[in-house]
Every structure is written in structure tokens, then in C-alpha cells.
Amino acid sequence: MSNYKDLIFDKSFINGEWTDGTGKKLEITNPADGTEVAKVYNHDISHVKKAIDAAHDAFPTWSGKTAKERSGIMKKWFDLIMKNKDEIAHIMALESAKPLAECKGEIDYGAGFVEWYAEQAKRNNGSTIPGYTEDRRVKVIKQPVGVVGAITPWNFPLAMITRKIAPALSIGCTIVSRPSISTPLTALTLVHLAEKAGFPKGVFNMVIGDDSSAMGKELCENPKVAKISFTGSTRVGKILMEQCSQDLKRLSLELGGNAPLIVFEDANIDDAVEGAMAGKFRFSGQTCVCVNRILVHENVHNEFVEKFVKAAQNLKIGPGLEEGVNFGALINTKAVEKMQGFVDDAKEKGGKVLHGGKKIDDHFYPPTVITNATPEMKFAKEEIFGPVAPIFKFKTEEEAIQMANDTVYGLASYYYTNDLNRSIRMSEQLEYGIVGLNTGLISNESVPFGGIKHSGFGREGSVYGLEDFVHIKYICTGNVK
Ligand code: SIN
């Protein structure tokens, strides 16, 4: 690995130039111990406006390039990301506290979108429709929407950006990216590599700033922006939707979740434990698709609980860069306090803590297993976004379905069964955008990721992920002699 510090940048990237912002620099800290990792320039909405203007000006040229030209630049970008994987992983681990192995996994995952859409760029095919009168010919084409505002969270500092912008760039959209202020360093590295790959100026802009509300509002209300793609909380998603309504702006929202993982009595319990561990404790529970509620059939409850607790006890807790660590710190002290709130509430209502349940310090909260969970407990309805694993009991399939769907959210769901008929019934009845059968991991660049209900709308990844960035235009030619 070369020196990761060579890939740390402190300026924003607007119209092909590295730009320092206004006022005091912002301190980026390591969530594992609060130490400073770097300082970055702060930017405000005047910079967002400049970035939007630049993306708007660059759109005709970028969308006018051939798909092969865009694809070539994206392939170079992919190669550069992979070539610098170790350095980027190091930076990501420092600013997010994500264990190093998971950081490397995220880089493979995130770069995968760049590679996949570089290939797909050449297949943005339209269609022809038989003319509806003898002298008419009908053609349908797909055109890029224009400038895309991509607002992304801290939990996947690289993959959430590429998942949005790779499809958009591949078909000719231009970008204003506003990453989370908790993890801007990985994001800026990504832009640096994009610059090296040869994206023309103005095509990919990134603005770092701490006034997220004002920056988001500008992106939503500026008429030069055609589309907003947001990953984050349902609360903020609703605000953005309201702001976008003035302009009837296209919008994709990947919001909160409350994923159930259901273990039927006919399941392979060892597989279910492995899936629950991966689905619950990936990045210490801080992903939108993390398991929120574990529902276990009463006949296999004790066996599952015993094995799950044992597996949770074996997790190695520590800073992201420490050898062998597979369970890191939470993003901030507020998140640690939030976990304690869930646990205290559950205990008051009869929950039994079998492992964890008490904060380690202001940065770390241990993997926590709670049985006797009931629908009255806060975590039954709210997104946990952390390492608390509540276990509920059920008796019948109908009850399991009712419990699983008893939430406003509809992002990911998981279940374990070896009964073929049940597996089909369940996949059809779970009210979620994503269903994992006998697996706790469902993310990949080649699949449509997204939710229903209060988890939002739009899909990211796969061919479906392109649809959010195109206008469909129908061209009717008449009077054909
Ligand atoms: C998320 O937490 O929003 C994304 C999770 C994933 O891509 O697997």
C-alpha cells in the first residue's frame, strides 16, 4: 500500500477545480475514539449553485458523447478505484470506524456499480412500436434527464455514491454530489480518481458542507436540477419530497427500514444463525437493510437463541483498522445513547438481555441480544440502526406474516425455511421491496435495490436502476408515403 495520506483531499470539486470554501475548516474525526483524521473546507449554498451551473453547462457535451466514450472513462475510473483499494479502505476505516475487511468489501461492491454501468451504458436501447395508422411510424427513445443531485449518507461512504451516480453518468447525466459531512474523505478520493480517469470538467461535482438542510433545499428547488436521488432517513426524505414538489422534480428515495428475519421450524438453524449474524451485525447494525426484528418459531426458539448468542459473543470488537476486528464503533455518541434507550425501554417492558445491553463507552455499543420481545417495545416499530437484536416468538405462518408486515417500512425482509410451498407463499406475501430467502445478505450491483411504503421508491442497481435517470420519449412520424 502506498501512503493513504496522498489520497486525502480537503477541498470540494466544482467545475473541474478543487475549491476551498468559506470560514473555518471542519474537523473529521474517527468515530472509534474521537481523534482527528483530517480537516476539510466547509462550503455553502453559493458553492452548490456553482456546482449546479457547472453540471448544467456540461450536460449537452457529456450526454452528446457516444456511449462507448462514456463507458471508456468509467472503466478507467473503475480500474483506478480497484488499484487504490487498500488506501481507500484505510481512509474509510478511519473516518467511519467500519472494520477494514468490510471497507474492502464495500469498495468491491461500490466499484461494481461503476463497472456494471460502464458496460450497460452501451445498451440504453429504445424500441419501435408498429404504427397505429398505415402512414405512421413510432419510435421510443430513452434520454438522460439532465443534472442529478445525489445526497448520500455516511454508512457507505463510497458505495452509496457510486450506486446513484454510475447509472446516471453512464447514460449522460451530470452530477452534483453532496456526501455526508461525517465521511467526506472517501467521497473526495472517489472524485480525485474520477478526475484522473478523464471525466470532462463540470460532469462530476462534489460539494462538502455542514449545512445539510440548506444544501439539500437548493438541490431540490434549483430548476437546473432535473432529478434528486437520496439515501437517508424517512423524515428527511419527506422534506425533500415536499421541496421537490414545487418543480415536480424526479425523485428516488432509499429510506429507512425495519427488516424482519423469520426463522421457521423447518429451517436449517445453523444457516439461519449465520444469516442473522450477517444481516444484523454488518457494520454494527448500521445499514438500512440490517435485520431489525428476529421472529423465531416457538419450537426452534431456544436452539436458535443459544447459537445466536454464542455467535454474538465471538464477534471481535475494536477500531476499524485493528487486525481481526469484525465489529466496530457506532458513528457517534448519539447513536450509542439511542441503543441504550432501546434496551432500557425493552427491559422495562419485560425484555430479557442475554448478551450486551450496556454501552462500552461513548463510541462502542456491544452486540446485544434481547428475548421476550413484544410489539409494544420501541424497536418493534422504529428503525434500530445499531447492534441491538430483539427476538420475538411466533406460533403460525399467518402470525409470522402479520408480525413481519406490521410496520410502515418496506425495504428488506428475510426468512429461513426448507418448505418449498411456504417459501413461495412468503415471498409473495411479504410487503417489502427486497426478500432474502435462506440468506441474510442481498446487496449487489446487478440487482434492483429499493423499498416500498415509508422506505421510499425507485430502484438502484441492475437495468432497473437506469430507469430512474431517463425520460422516455415517443416519436411519431406521420405522412410516410
Ligand atoms: C444502505 O444502508 O442504505 C445500503 C445497504 C446496502 O447497500 O447493502
CSV table of C-alpha atoms and ligand atoms in Angstrom, one decimal:
chain,number,residue,atom,x,y,z
A,1,MET,CA,0.0,0.0,0.0
A,2,SER,CA,1.3,3.5,-0.8
A,3,ASN,CA,0.7,6.3,1.6
A,4,TYR,CA,-3.0,6.7,2.1
A,5,LYS,CA,-2.4,10.3,3.1
A,6,ASP,CA,-1.7,11.1,-0.6
A,7,LEU,CA,-5.3,10.4,-1.3
A,8,ILE,CA,-6.8,12.7,1.4
A,9,PHE,CA,-8.2,15.9,0.0
A,10,ASP,CA,-9.7,18.8,1.8
A,11,LYS,CA,-11.3,20.9,-1.0
A,12,SER,CA,-14.6,20.4,-2.9
A,13,PHE,CA,-14.6,19.7,-6.6
A,14,ILE,CA,-16.6,22.2,-8.7
A,15,ASN,CA,-16.4,22.6,-12.4
A,16,GLY,CA,-13.2,20.7,-12.7
A,17,GLU,CA,-11.4,22.7,-10.0
A,18,TRP,CA,-10.5,22.0,-6.4
A,19,THR,CA,-12.2,24.8,-4.5
A,20,ASP,CA,-11.7,25.9,-0.9
A,21,GLY,CA,-14.8,27.1,0.8
A,22,THR,CA,-15.8,29.6,3.4
A,23,GLY,CA,-14.8,30.1,7.0
A,24,LYS,CA,-13.5,27.6,9.4
A,25,LYS,CA,-12.4,24.1,8.2
A,26,LEU,CA,-14.5,21.2,9.5
A,27,GLU,CA,-12.8,18.5,11.6
A,28,ILE,CA,-13.4,14.9,10.5
A,29,THR,CA,-12.9,12.5,13.4
A,30,ASN,CA,-12.6,8.8,13.9
A,31,PRO,CA,-15.8,7.5,15.5
A,32,ALA,CA,-13.8,4.8,17.3
A,33,ASP,CA,-12.0,7.3,19.6
A,34,GLY,CA,-12.9,10.9,18.6
A,35,THR,CA,-9.4,11.7,17.3
A,36,GLU,CA,-9.0,14.0,14.3
A,37,VAL,CA,-8.4,12.3,10.9
A,38,ALA,CA,-8.3,15.4,8.8
A,39,LYS,CA,-9.8,18.8,8.2
A,40,VAL,CA,-11.9,19.8,5.2
A,41,TYR,CA,-13.1,23.1,3.8
A,42,ASN,CA,-16.7,23.9,4.5
A,43,HIS,CA,-18.9,25.1,1.6
A,44,ASP,CA,-22.3,26.7,1.5
A,45,ILE,CA,-25.2,27.0,-1.0
A,46,SER,CA,-23.3,29.5,-3.1
A,47,HIS,CA,-21.0,26.6,-4.0
A,48,VAL,CA,-23.9,24.3,-4.5
A,49,LYS,CA,-25.3,26.8,-7.0
A,50,LYS,CA,-21.9,27.0,-8.8
A,51,ALA,CA,-21.8,23.2,-9.0
A,52,ILE,CA,-25.3,23.0,-10.4
A,53,ASP,CA,-24.4,25.7,-13.0
A,54,ALA,CA,-21.3,23.7,-14.0
A,55,ALA,CA,-23.2,20.4,-14.2
A,56,HIS,CA,-25.9,22.1,-16.3
A,57,ASP,CA,-23.4,23.6,-18.7
A,58,ALA,CA,-21.6,20.2,-19.0
A,59,PHE,CA,-24.7,18.3,-19.7
A,60,PRO,CA,-25.0,18.8,-23.5
A,61,THR,CA,-21.4,17.8,-24.2
A,62,TRP,CA,-21.4,14.8,-21.8
A,63,SER,CA,-24.8,13.5,-23.0
A,64,GLY,CA,-23.7,14.1,-26.6
A,65,LYS,CA,-20.7,11.7,-26.3
A,66,THR,CA,-21.1,8.2,-27.6
A,67,ALA,CA,-22.0,5.6,-25.0
A,68,LYS,CA,-18.7,3.9,-25.8
A,69,GLU,CA,-16.8,7.1,-24.9
A,70,ARG,CA,-18.6,7.5,-21.6
A,71,SER,CA,-18.1,3.8,-20.9
A,72,GLY,CA,-14.3,4.1,-21.6
A,73,ILE,CA,-13.9,6.8,-19.0
A,74,MET,CA,-16.0,4.9,-16.5
A,75,LYS,CA,-13.9,1.8,-17.0
A,76,LYS,CA,-10.7,3.8,-16.3
A,77,TRP,CA,-12.4,5.1,-13.1
A,78,PHE,CA,-13.2,1.5,-12.0
A,79,ASP,CA,-9.6,0.4,-12.6
A,80,LEU,CA,-8.3,3.3,-10.6
A,81,ILE,CA,-10.7,2.6,-7.7
A,82,MET,CA,-9.6,-1.0,-7.6
A,83,LYS,CA,-5.9,-0.1,-7.9
A,84,ASN,CA,-6.2,2.2,-4.8
A,85,LYS,CA,-8.4,-0.2,-2.9
A,86,ASP,CA,-6.1,-0.6,0.1
A,87,GLU,CA,-5.6,3.2,0.5
A,88,ILE,CA,-9.3,4.0,0.2
A,89,ALA,CA,-10.2,1.2,2.6
A,90,HIS,CA,-7.8,2.7,5.1
A,91,ILE,CA,-9.3,6.2,4.8
A,92,MET,CA,-12.8,4.7,5.0
A,93,ALA,CA,-12.0,2.8,8.2
A,94,LEU,CA,-10.6,5.9,9.8
A,95,GLU,CA,-13.5,8.2,9.1
A,96,SER,CA,-16.3,5.7,9.5
A,97,ALA,CA,-14.9,3.1,12.0
A,98,LYS,CA,-16.0,0.4,9.7
A,99,PRO,CA,-13.8,-2.8,10.1
A,100,LEU,CA,-11.1,-2.9,7.4
A,101,ALA,CA,-12.4,-6.1,5.8
A,102,GLU,CA,-15.9,-4.6,5.5
A,103,CYS,CA,-14.3,-1.4,4.0
A,104,LYS,CA,-12.6,-3.6,1.3
A,105,GLY,CA,-15.9,-5.4,0.7
A,106,GLU,CA,-17.6,-2.0,0.3
A,107,ILE,CA,-15.1,-0.9,-2.3
A,108,ASP,CA,-15.6,-4.1,-4.3
A,109,TYR,CA,-19.4,-3.5,-4.0
A,110,GLY,CA,-19.2,0.2,-4.8
A,111,ALA,CA,-16.8,-0.1,-7.7
A,112,GLY,CA,-19.0,-2.9,-9.0
A,113,PHE,CA,-21.7,-0.3,-9.9
A,114,VAL,CA,-19.1,1.7,-11.9
A,115,GLU,CA,-18.0,-1.4,-13.8
A,116,TRP,CA,-21.6,-2.7,-14.3
A,117,TYR,CA,-22.9,0.6,-15.7
A,118,ALA,CA,-19.8,1.2,-17.8
A,119,GLU,CA,-20.9,-2.0,-19.6
A,120,GLN,CA,-24.6,-1.2,-19.6
A,121,ALA,CA,-24.0,2.3,-21.0
A,122,LYS,CA,-24.0,0.8,-24.5
A,123,ARG,CA,-27.4,-0.8,-24.0
A,124,ASN,CA,-29.6,2.1,-23.3
A,125,ASN,CA,-31.9,0.8,-26.1
A,126,GLY,CA,-35.2,2.2,-27.1
A,127,SER,CA,-37.8,0.4,-29.2
A,128,THR,CA,-40.2,0.6,-32.1
A,129,ILE,CA,-43.9,0.1,-32.0
A,130,PRO,CA,-46.0,-0.9,-35.0
A,131,GLY,CA,-47.6,2.2,-36.5
A,132,TYR,CA,-51.2,2.7,-35.5
A,133,THR,CA,-52.1,4.0,-39.0
A,134,GLU,CA,-50.7,3.0,-42.3
A,135,ASP,CA,-48.6,6.2,-42.7
A,136,ARG,CA,-47.2,6.4,-39.2
A,137,ARG,CA,-44.0,5.1,-37.7
A,138,VAL,CA,-43.4,5.0,-34.0
A,139,LYS,CA,-40.1,5.1,-32.2
A,140,VAL,CA,-39.3,5.2,-28.5
A,141,ILE,CA,-36.0,6.6,-27.2
A,142,LYS,CA,-34.6,7.0,-23.7
A,143,GLN,CA,-32.9,10.3,-22.9
A,144,PRO,CA,-30.9,11.3,-19.8
A,145,VAL,CA,-32.9,13.5,-17.5
A,146,GLY,CA,-30.1,16.1,-17.0
A,147,VAL,CA,-28.4,17.3,-13.8
A,148,VAL,CA,-28.7,14.8,-10.9
A,149,GLY,CA,-28.4,15.8,-7.3
A,150,ALA,CA,-27.1,12.9,-5.3
A,151,ILE,CA,-27.4,13.2,-1.5
A,152,THR,CA,-25.7,10.3,0.3
A,153,PRO,CA,-25.2,9.0,3.9
A,154,TRP,CA,-22.1,8.1,6.0
A,155,ASN,CA,-22.8,4.4,6.4
A,156,PHE,CA,-21.5,3.5,2.9
A,157,PRO,CA,-19.2,6.4,2.1
A,158,LEU,CA,-18.3,5.0,-1.4
A,159,ALA,CA,-21.0,2.6,-2.5
A,160,MET,CA,-24.0,4.9,-1.9
A,161,ILE,CA,-22.4,7.5,-4.2
A,162,THR,CA,-21.5,5.1,-7.0
A,163,ARG,CA,-24.8,3.3,-6.8
A,164,LYS,CA,-26.5,6.6,-7.6
A,165,ILE,CA,-24.1,8.3,-10.0
A,166,ALA,CA,-22.7,5.4,-12.0
A,167,PRO,CA,-26.1,4.7,-13.8
A,168,ALA,CA,-26.7,8.4,-14.2
A,169,LEU,CA,-23.2,9.1,-15.6
A,170,SER,CA,-23.3,6.1,-17.9
A,171,ILE,CA,-26.3,7.4,-19.8
A,172,GLY,CA,-25.2,11.1,-20.0
A,173,CYS,CA,-26.5,12.8,-16.8
A,174,THR,CA,-24.2,15.1,-14.9
A,175,ILE,CA,-23.8,15.2,-11.2
A,176,VAL,CA,-23.8,17.3,-8.1
A,177,SER,CA,-22.9,15.1,-5.2
A,178,ARG,CA,-23.4,16.1,-1.6
A,179,PRO,CA,-21.9,13.4,0.6
A,180,SER,CA,-22.4,13.1,4.4
A,181,ILE,CA,-20.2,15.5,6.3
A,182,SER,CA,-19.3,12.6,8.7
A,183,THR,CA,-17.4,10.7,5.9
A,184,PRO,CA,-16.3,13.2,3.1
A,185,LEU,CA,-12.8,11.8,2.7
A,186,THR,CA,-13.7,8.6,0.9
A,187,ALA,CA,-16.0,10.6,-1.3
A,188,LEU,CA,-13.3,13.1,-2.2
A,189,THR,CA,-10.9,10.3,-3.1
A,190,LEU,CA,-13.6,9.0,-5.4
A,191,VAL,CA,-13.7,12.4,-7.2
A,192,HIS,CA,-10.0,12.6,-7.4
A,193,LEU,CA,-9.9,9.2,-9.2
A,194,ALA,CA,-12.7,10.3,-11.4
A,195,GLU,CA,-10.7,13.4,-12.4
A,196,LYS,CA,-7.7,11.2,-13.2
A,197,ALA,CA,-10.0,8.9,-15.3
A,198,GLY,CA,-10.8,11.8,-17.5
A,199,PHE,CA,-14.4,13.0,-16.8
A,200,PRO,CA,-14.7,16.4,-18.5
A,201,LYS,CA,-15.0,19.4,-16.3
A,202,GLY,CA,-18.4,20.0,-14.8
A,203,VAL,CA,-19.6,16.4,-15.3
A,204,PHE,CA,-19.0,15.3,-11.7
A,205,ASN,CA,-19.1,17.9,-9.0
A,206,MET,CA,-18.9,17.3,-5.3
A,207,VAL,CA,-19.6,19.9,-2.6
A,208,ILE,CA,-18.8,19.3,1.1
A,209,GLY,CA,-20.6,21.4,3.6
A,210,ASP,CA,-22.2,21.2,7.1
A,211,ASP,CA,-25.4,23.0,6.3
A,212,SER,CA,-27.2,19.9,5.0
A,213,SER,CA,-30.7,21.4,5.1
A,214,ALA,CA,-29.8,24.5,3.0
A,215,MET,CA,-27.7,22.4,0.6
A,216,GLY,CA,-30.5,19.8,0.1
A,217,LYS,CA,-33.1,22.6,-0.3
A,218,GLU,CA,-31.0,24.2,-3.0
A,219,LEU,CA,-30.6,21.0,-4.9
A,220,CYS,CA,-34.3,20.3,-4.7
A,221,GLU,CA,-35.5,23.7,-5.6
A,222,ASN,CA,-33.0,24.8,-8.2
A,223,PRO,CA,-34.7,24.5,-11.6
A,224,LYS,CA,-31.5,23.4,-13.3
A,225,VAL,CA,-31.5,20.1,-11.4
A,226,ALA,CA,-33.7,17.5,-13.1
A,227,LYS,CA,-33.6,14.7,-10.5
A,228,ILE,CA,-32.7,14.1,-6.9
A,229,SER,CA,-31.6,10.7,-5.6
A,230,PHE,CA,-31.4,10.5,-1.8
A,231,THR,CA,-30.5,7.8,0.6
A,232,GLY,CA,-31.2,8.5,4.3
A,233,SER,CA,-33.9,8.8,6.8
A,234,THR,CA,-37.6,8.7,6.1
A,235,ARG,CA,-38.0,12.0,7.9
A,236,VAL,CA,-35.6,13.8,5.6
A,237,GLY,CA,-36.9,12.0,2.6
A,238,LYS,CA,-40.4,13.5,3.2
A,239,ILE,CA,-38.9,17.0,3.5
A,240,LEU,CA,-37.0,16.6,0.2
A,241,MET,CA,-40.2,15.3,-1.5
A,242,GLU,CA,-42.0,18.4,-0.4
A,243,GLN,CA,-39.2,20.6,-1.7
A,244,CYS,CA,-39.1,18.8,-5.0
A,245,SER,CA,-42.9,19.2,-5.5
A,246,GLN,CA,-42.6,22.9,-6.5
A,247,ASP,CA,-40.7,21.9,-9.5
A,248,LEU,CA,-42.3,18.4,-10.0
A,249,LYS,CA,-38.7,17.1,-9.8
A,250,ARG,CA,-37.9,13.5,-10.4
A,251,LEU,CA,-37.0,11.8,-7.2
A,252,SER,CA,-35.7,8.5,-5.9
A,253,LEU,CA,-35.8,7.8,-2.2
A,254,GLU,CA,-34.0,5.0,-0.4
A,255,LEU,CA,-35.1,5.5,3.1
A,256,GLY,CA,-35.4,3.7,6.5
A,257,GLY,CA,-36.2,0.0,7.1
A,258,ASN,CA,-37.5,-2.3,9.7
A,259,ALA,CA,-36.4,-5.7,8.3
A,260,PRO,CA,-37.8,-8.8,9.8
A,261,LEU,CA,-35.8,-12.1,9.7
A,262,ILE,CA,-38.2,-15.0,10.2
A,263,VAL,CA,-36.9,-18.5,11.2
A,264,PHE,CA,-39.5,-21.3,10.6
A,265,GLU,CA,-39.4,-24.6,12.4
A,266,ASP,CA,-38.3,-26.4,9.2
A,267,ALA,CA,-35.3,-24.1,8.7
A,268,ASN,CA,-31.7,-25.0,8.8
A,269,ILE,CA,-30.9,-23.3,12.2
A,270,ASP,CA,-27.2,-23.0,11.6
A,271,ASP,CA,-27.8,-21.2,8.3
A,272,ALA,CA,-30.4,-19.0,10.0
A,273,VAL,CA,-27.9,-18.1,12.7
A,274,GLU,CA,-25.2,-17.3,10.2
A,275,GLY,CA,-27.7,-15.2,8.1
A,276,ALA,CA,-29.0,-13.4,11.2
A,277,MET,CA,-25.4,-12.5,12.3
A,278,ALA,CA,-24.5,-11.1,8.9
A,279,GLY,CA,-27.8,-9.4,8.4
A,280,LYS,CA,-27.9,-7.9,11.9
A,281,PHE,CA,-24.3,-7.0,12.7
A,282,ARG,CA,-23.0,-5.9,9.3
A,283,PHE,CA,-21.3,-2.6,10.0
A,284,SER,CA,-22.5,-2.9,13.6
A,285,GLY,CA,-26.1,-2.9,12.5
A,286,GLN,CA,-25.8,0.5,10.7
A,287,THR,CA,-27.4,-0.2,7.3
A,288,CYS,CA,-30.9,0.3,6.0
A,289,VAL,CA,-31.3,-3.4,5.3
A,290,CYS,CA,-30.0,-4.6,8.6
A,291,VAL,CA,-32.2,-7.0,10.5
A,292,ASN,CA,-34.4,-5.1,12.9
A,293,ARG,CA,-36.6,-7.9,14.3
A,294,ILE,CA,-35.8,-11.6,14.5
A,295,LEU,CA,-39.0,-13.7,14.6
A,296,VAL,CA,-38.5,-17.3,15.6
A,297,HIS,CA,-40.9,-20.2,15.7
A,298,GLU,CA,-41.5,-21.3,19.2
A,299,ASN,CA,-40.3,-24.9,18.5
A,300,VAL,CA,-36.8,-23.8,17.5
A,301,HIS,CA,-36.6,-20.6,19.6
A,302,ASN,CA,-34.3,-21.9,22.3
A,303,GLU,CA,-31.9,-23.7,19.9
A,304,PHE,CA,-31.7,-20.5,17.7
A,305,VAL,CA,-31.2,-18.2,20.7
A,306,GLU,CA,-28.5,-20.3,22.2
A,307,LYS,CA,-26.5,-20.5,18.9
A,308,PHE,CA,-27.1,-16.8,18.1
A,309,VAL,CA,-25.9,-15.6,21.5
A,310,LYS,CA,-22.7,-17.8,21.1
A,311,ALA,CA,-22.0,-16.3,17.7
A,312,ALA,CA,-22.6,-12.7,19.0
A,313,GLN,CA,-20.1,-13.4,21.9
A,314,ASN,CA,-17.5,-14.4,19.3
A,315,LEU,CA,-17.5,-11.0,17.5
A,316,LYS,CA,-14.3,-9.1,17.9
A,317,ILE,CA,-15.0,-5.5,18.9
A,318,GLY,CA,-12.5,-2.8,18.2
A,319,PRO,CA,-11.3,0.1,16.0
A,320,GLY,CA,-11.7,-0.5,12.2
A,321,LEU,CA,-8.0,-0.8,11.5
A,322,GLU,CA,-7.2,-3.3,14.2
A,323,GLU,CA,-6.4,-6.8,12.9
A,324,GLY,CA,-9.3,-9.3,13.2
A,325,VAL,CA,-11.9,-6.8,14.3
A,326,ASN,CA,-15.3,-7.5,12.8
A,327,PHE,CA,-17.4,-5.2,14.9
A,328,GLY,CA,-16.7,-1.5,15.0
A,329,ALA,CA,-17.7,1.6,16.8
A,330,LEU,CA,-21.0,3.4,16.2
A,331,ILE,CA,-21.0,6.6,14.2
A,332,ASN,CA,-21.4,8.9,17.2
A,333,THR,CA,-22.3,9.2,20.8
A,334,LYS,CA,-25.9,9.9,20.0
A,335,ALA,CA,-26.1,6.5,18.3
A,336,VAL,CA,-24.7,4.9,21.4
A,337,GLU,CA,-27.3,6.6,23.6
A,338,LYS,CA,-30.1,5.6,21.2
A,339,MET,CA,-29.1,1.9,21.6
A,340,GLN,CA,-29.2,2.3,25.4
A,341,GLY,CA,-32.7,3.8,25.0
A,342,PHE,CA,-34.0,0.8,23.1
A,343,VAL,CA,-32.5,-1.6,25.6
A,344,ASP,CA,-33.8,0.3,28.7
A,345,ASP,CA,-37.3,0.5,27.1
A,346,ALA,CA,-37.3,-3.2,26.3
A,347,LYS,CA,-36.2,-4.1,29.9
A,348,GLU,CA,-38.9,-2.0,31.4
A,349,LYS,CA,-41.4,-3.9,29.3
A,350,GLY,CA,-40.2,-7.4,30.2
A,351,GLY,CA,-37.4,-7.9,27.6
A,352,LYS,CA,-34.5,-10.2,28.8
A,353,VAL,CA,-31.0,-9.2,27.9
A,354,LEU,CA,-28.9,-12.3,27.1
A,355,HIS,CA,-25.9,-10.6,25.8
A,356,GLY,CA,-24.6,-7.0,25.8
A,357,GLY,CA,-27.1,-4.4,26.8
A,358,LYS,CA,-24.8,-1.8,28.3
A,359,LYS,CA,-22.6,0.8,26.4
A,360,ILE,CA,-18.9,0.1,26.5
A,361,ASP,CA,-18.0,3.8,26.2
A,362,ASP,CA,-19.2,6.8,24.2
A,363,HIS,CA,-18.1,5.2,20.9
A,364,PHE,CA,-18.9,1.5,21.3
A,365,TYR,CA,-22.1,-0.4,22.0
A,366,PRO,CA,-21.8,-4.2,22.2
A,367,PRO,CA,-23.7,-6.7,20.1
A,368,THR,CA,-26.9,-7.1,22.2
A,369,VAL,CA,-29.4,-9.9,22.2
A,370,ILE,CA,-32.8,-9.5,23.8
A,371,THR,CA,-35.5,-12.2,24.1
A,372,ASN,CA,-39.2,-11.9,25.1
A,373,ALA,CA,-39.5,-9.0,22.6
A,374,THR,CA,-43.1,-7.7,22.1
A,375,PRO,CA,-44.8,-5.3,19.7
A,376,GLU,CA,-45.1,-2.7,22.5
A,377,MET,CA,-41.3,-2.2,22.6
A,378,LYS,CA,-39.9,0.7,20.7
A,379,PHE,CA,-37.7,-1.3,18.4
A,380,ALA,CA,-40.7,-3.2,17.1
A,381,LYS,CA,-41.8,0.0,15.2
A,382,GLU,CA,-38.6,2.1,14.9
A,383,GLU,CA,-35.5,1.5,12.9
A,384,ILE,CA,-32.7,0.5,15.3
A,385,PHE,CA,-29.7,1.2,13.0
A,386,GLY,CA,-27.4,-0.4,15.5
A,387,PRO,CA,-26.4,-3.6,17.2
A,388,VAL,CA,-29.5,-4.5,19.2
A,389,ALA,CA,-31.1,-7.8,18.1
A,390,PRO,CA,-34.6,-8.3,19.5
A,391,ILE,CA,-36.0,-11.8,19.3
A,392,PHE,CA,-39.8,-12.4,19.0
A,393,LYS,CA,-41.6,-15.7,19.2
A,394,PHE,CA,-44.4,-16.9,16.9
A,395,LYS,CA,-46.6,-20.0,16.5
A,396,THR,CA,-48.0,-20.0,13.0
A,397,GLU,CA,-47.1,-18.8,9.5
A,398,GLU,CA,-50.0,-16.4,9.4
A,399,GLU,CA,-48.9,-14.8,12.7
A,400,ALA,CA,-45.3,-14.5,11.3
A,401,ILE,CA,-46.6,-12.7,8.2
A,402,GLN,CA,-48.8,-10.4,10.2
A,403,MET,CA,-45.9,-9.5,12.5
A,404,ALA,CA,-43.4,-9.1,9.7
A,405,ASN,CA,-45.7,-6.7,7.8
A,406,ASP,CA,-46.8,-4.8,10.8
A,407,THR,CA,-44.6,-1.8,10.0
A,408,VAL,CA,-44.7,1.4,7.9
A,409,TYR,CA,-41.4,0.4,6.3
A,410,GLY,CA,-40.9,-2.0,3.4
A,411,LEU,CA,-37.3,-2.2,2.4
A,412,ALA,CA,-35.7,-5.6,3.1
A,413,SER,CA,-37.0,-8.8,4.7
A,414,TYR,CA,-35.5,-12.3,5.2
A,415,TYR,CA,-36.8,-15.7,6.1
A,416,TYR,CA,-35.5,-19.2,6.5
A,417,THR,CA,-37.4,-22.3,5.6
A,418,ASN,CA,-36.9,-25.5,3.7
A,419,ASP,CA,-40.6,-25.9,2.8
A,420,LEU,CA,-41.0,-25.1,-1.0
A,421,ASN,CA,-44.6,-24.1,-0.8
A,422,ARG,CA,-44.1,-21.9,2.2
A,423,SER,CA,-41.1,-20.3,0.6
A,424,ILE,CA,-43.3,-19.2,-2.4
A,425,ARG,CA,-46.2,-18.1,-0.2
A,426,MET,CA,-43.8,-16.0,1.9
A,427,SER,CA,-42.0,-14.3,-0.9
A,428,GLU,CA,-45.4,-13.2,-2.3
A,429,GLN,CA,-46.9,-12.0,0.9
A,430,LEU,CA,-44.0,-10.1,2.4
A,431,GLU,CA,-44.7,-6.4,1.8
A,432,TYR,CA,-41.1,-5.4,1.0
A,433,GLY,CA,-39.0,-4.4,-2.0
A,434,ILE,CA,-36.4,-7.0,-1.2
A,435,VAL,CA,-36.8,-10.5,0.1
A,436,GLY,CA,-34.0,-12.8,1.1
A,437,LEU,CA,-34.8,-16.5,1.3
A,438,ASN,CA,-32.3,-18.5,3.3
A,439,THR,CA,-29.8,-15.7,3.2
A,440,GLY,CA,-29.1,-12.5,5.3
A,441,LEU,CA,-27.2,-10.7,2.6
A,442,ILE,CA,-28.9,-9.4,-0.5
A,443,SER,CA,-26.8,-6.5,-1.9
A,444,ASN,CA,-25.1,-6.5,-5.3
A,445,GLU,CA,-24.7,-4.1,-8.3
A,446,SER,CA,-26.7,-6.5,-10.5
A,447,VAL,CA,-30.0,-6.4,-8.6
A,448,PRO,CA,-32.7,-3.8,-8.1
A,449,PHE,CA,-32.3,-2.4,-4.5
A,450,GLY,CA,-35.1,-0.3,-3.1
A,451,GLY,CA,-38.2,-0.3,-1.0
A,452,ILE,CA,-42.0,0.4,-0.8
A,453,LYS,CA,-44.2,2.2,1.8
A,454,HIS,CA,-42.2,4.5,4.0
A,455,SER,CA,-38.9,3.0,2.7
A,456,GLY,CA,-39.3,5.1,-0.4
A,457,PHE,CA,-39.4,4.4,-4.1
A,458,GLY,CA,-37.1,4.0,-7.1
A,459,ARG,CA,-34.5,1.2,-7.6
A,460,GLU,CA,-30.7,1.3,-7.6
A,461,GLY,CA,-28.5,-1.3,-9.4
A,462,SER,CA,-29.3,-3.5,-12.4
A,463,VAL,CA,-31.2,-2.4,-15.5
A,464,TYR,CA,-34.0,-1.1,-13.3
A,465,GLY,CA,-31.6,1.4,-11.8
A,466,LEU,CA,-31.2,3.2,-15.1
A,467,GLU,CA,-34.9,3.8,-15.4
A,468,ASP,CA,-34.8,6.5,-12.7
A,469,PHE,CA,-32.4,8.6,-14.8
A,470,VAL,CA,-34.1,8.6,-18.2
A,471,HIS,CA,-37.0,10.3,-19.9
A,472,ILE,CA,-39.0,8.1,-22.2
A,473,LYS,CA,-39.8,9.9,-25.4
A,474,TYR,CA,-42.2,8.7,-28.1
A,475,ILE,CA,-41.6,10.0,-31.6
A,476,CYS,CA,-44.4,9.7,-34.1
A,477,THR,CA,-43.6,10.1,-37.8
A,478,GLY,CA,-46.6,10.7,-39.9
A,479,ASN,CA,-47.4,11.1,-43.6
A,480,VAL,CA,-45.0,8.4,-44.6
A,481,LYS,CA,-45.6,7.9,-48.3
B,1,SIN,C1,-28.0,1.2,3.0
B,1,SIN,O1,-27.8,1.0,4.2
B,1,SIN,O2,-28.6,2.2,2.6
B,1,SIN,C2,-27.4,0.3,1.9
B,1,SIN,C3,-27.2,-1.1,2.3
B,1,SIN,C4,-26.6,-1.9,1.2
B,1,SIN,O3,-26.4,-1.4,0.1
B,1,SIN,O4,-26.5,-3.1,1.4
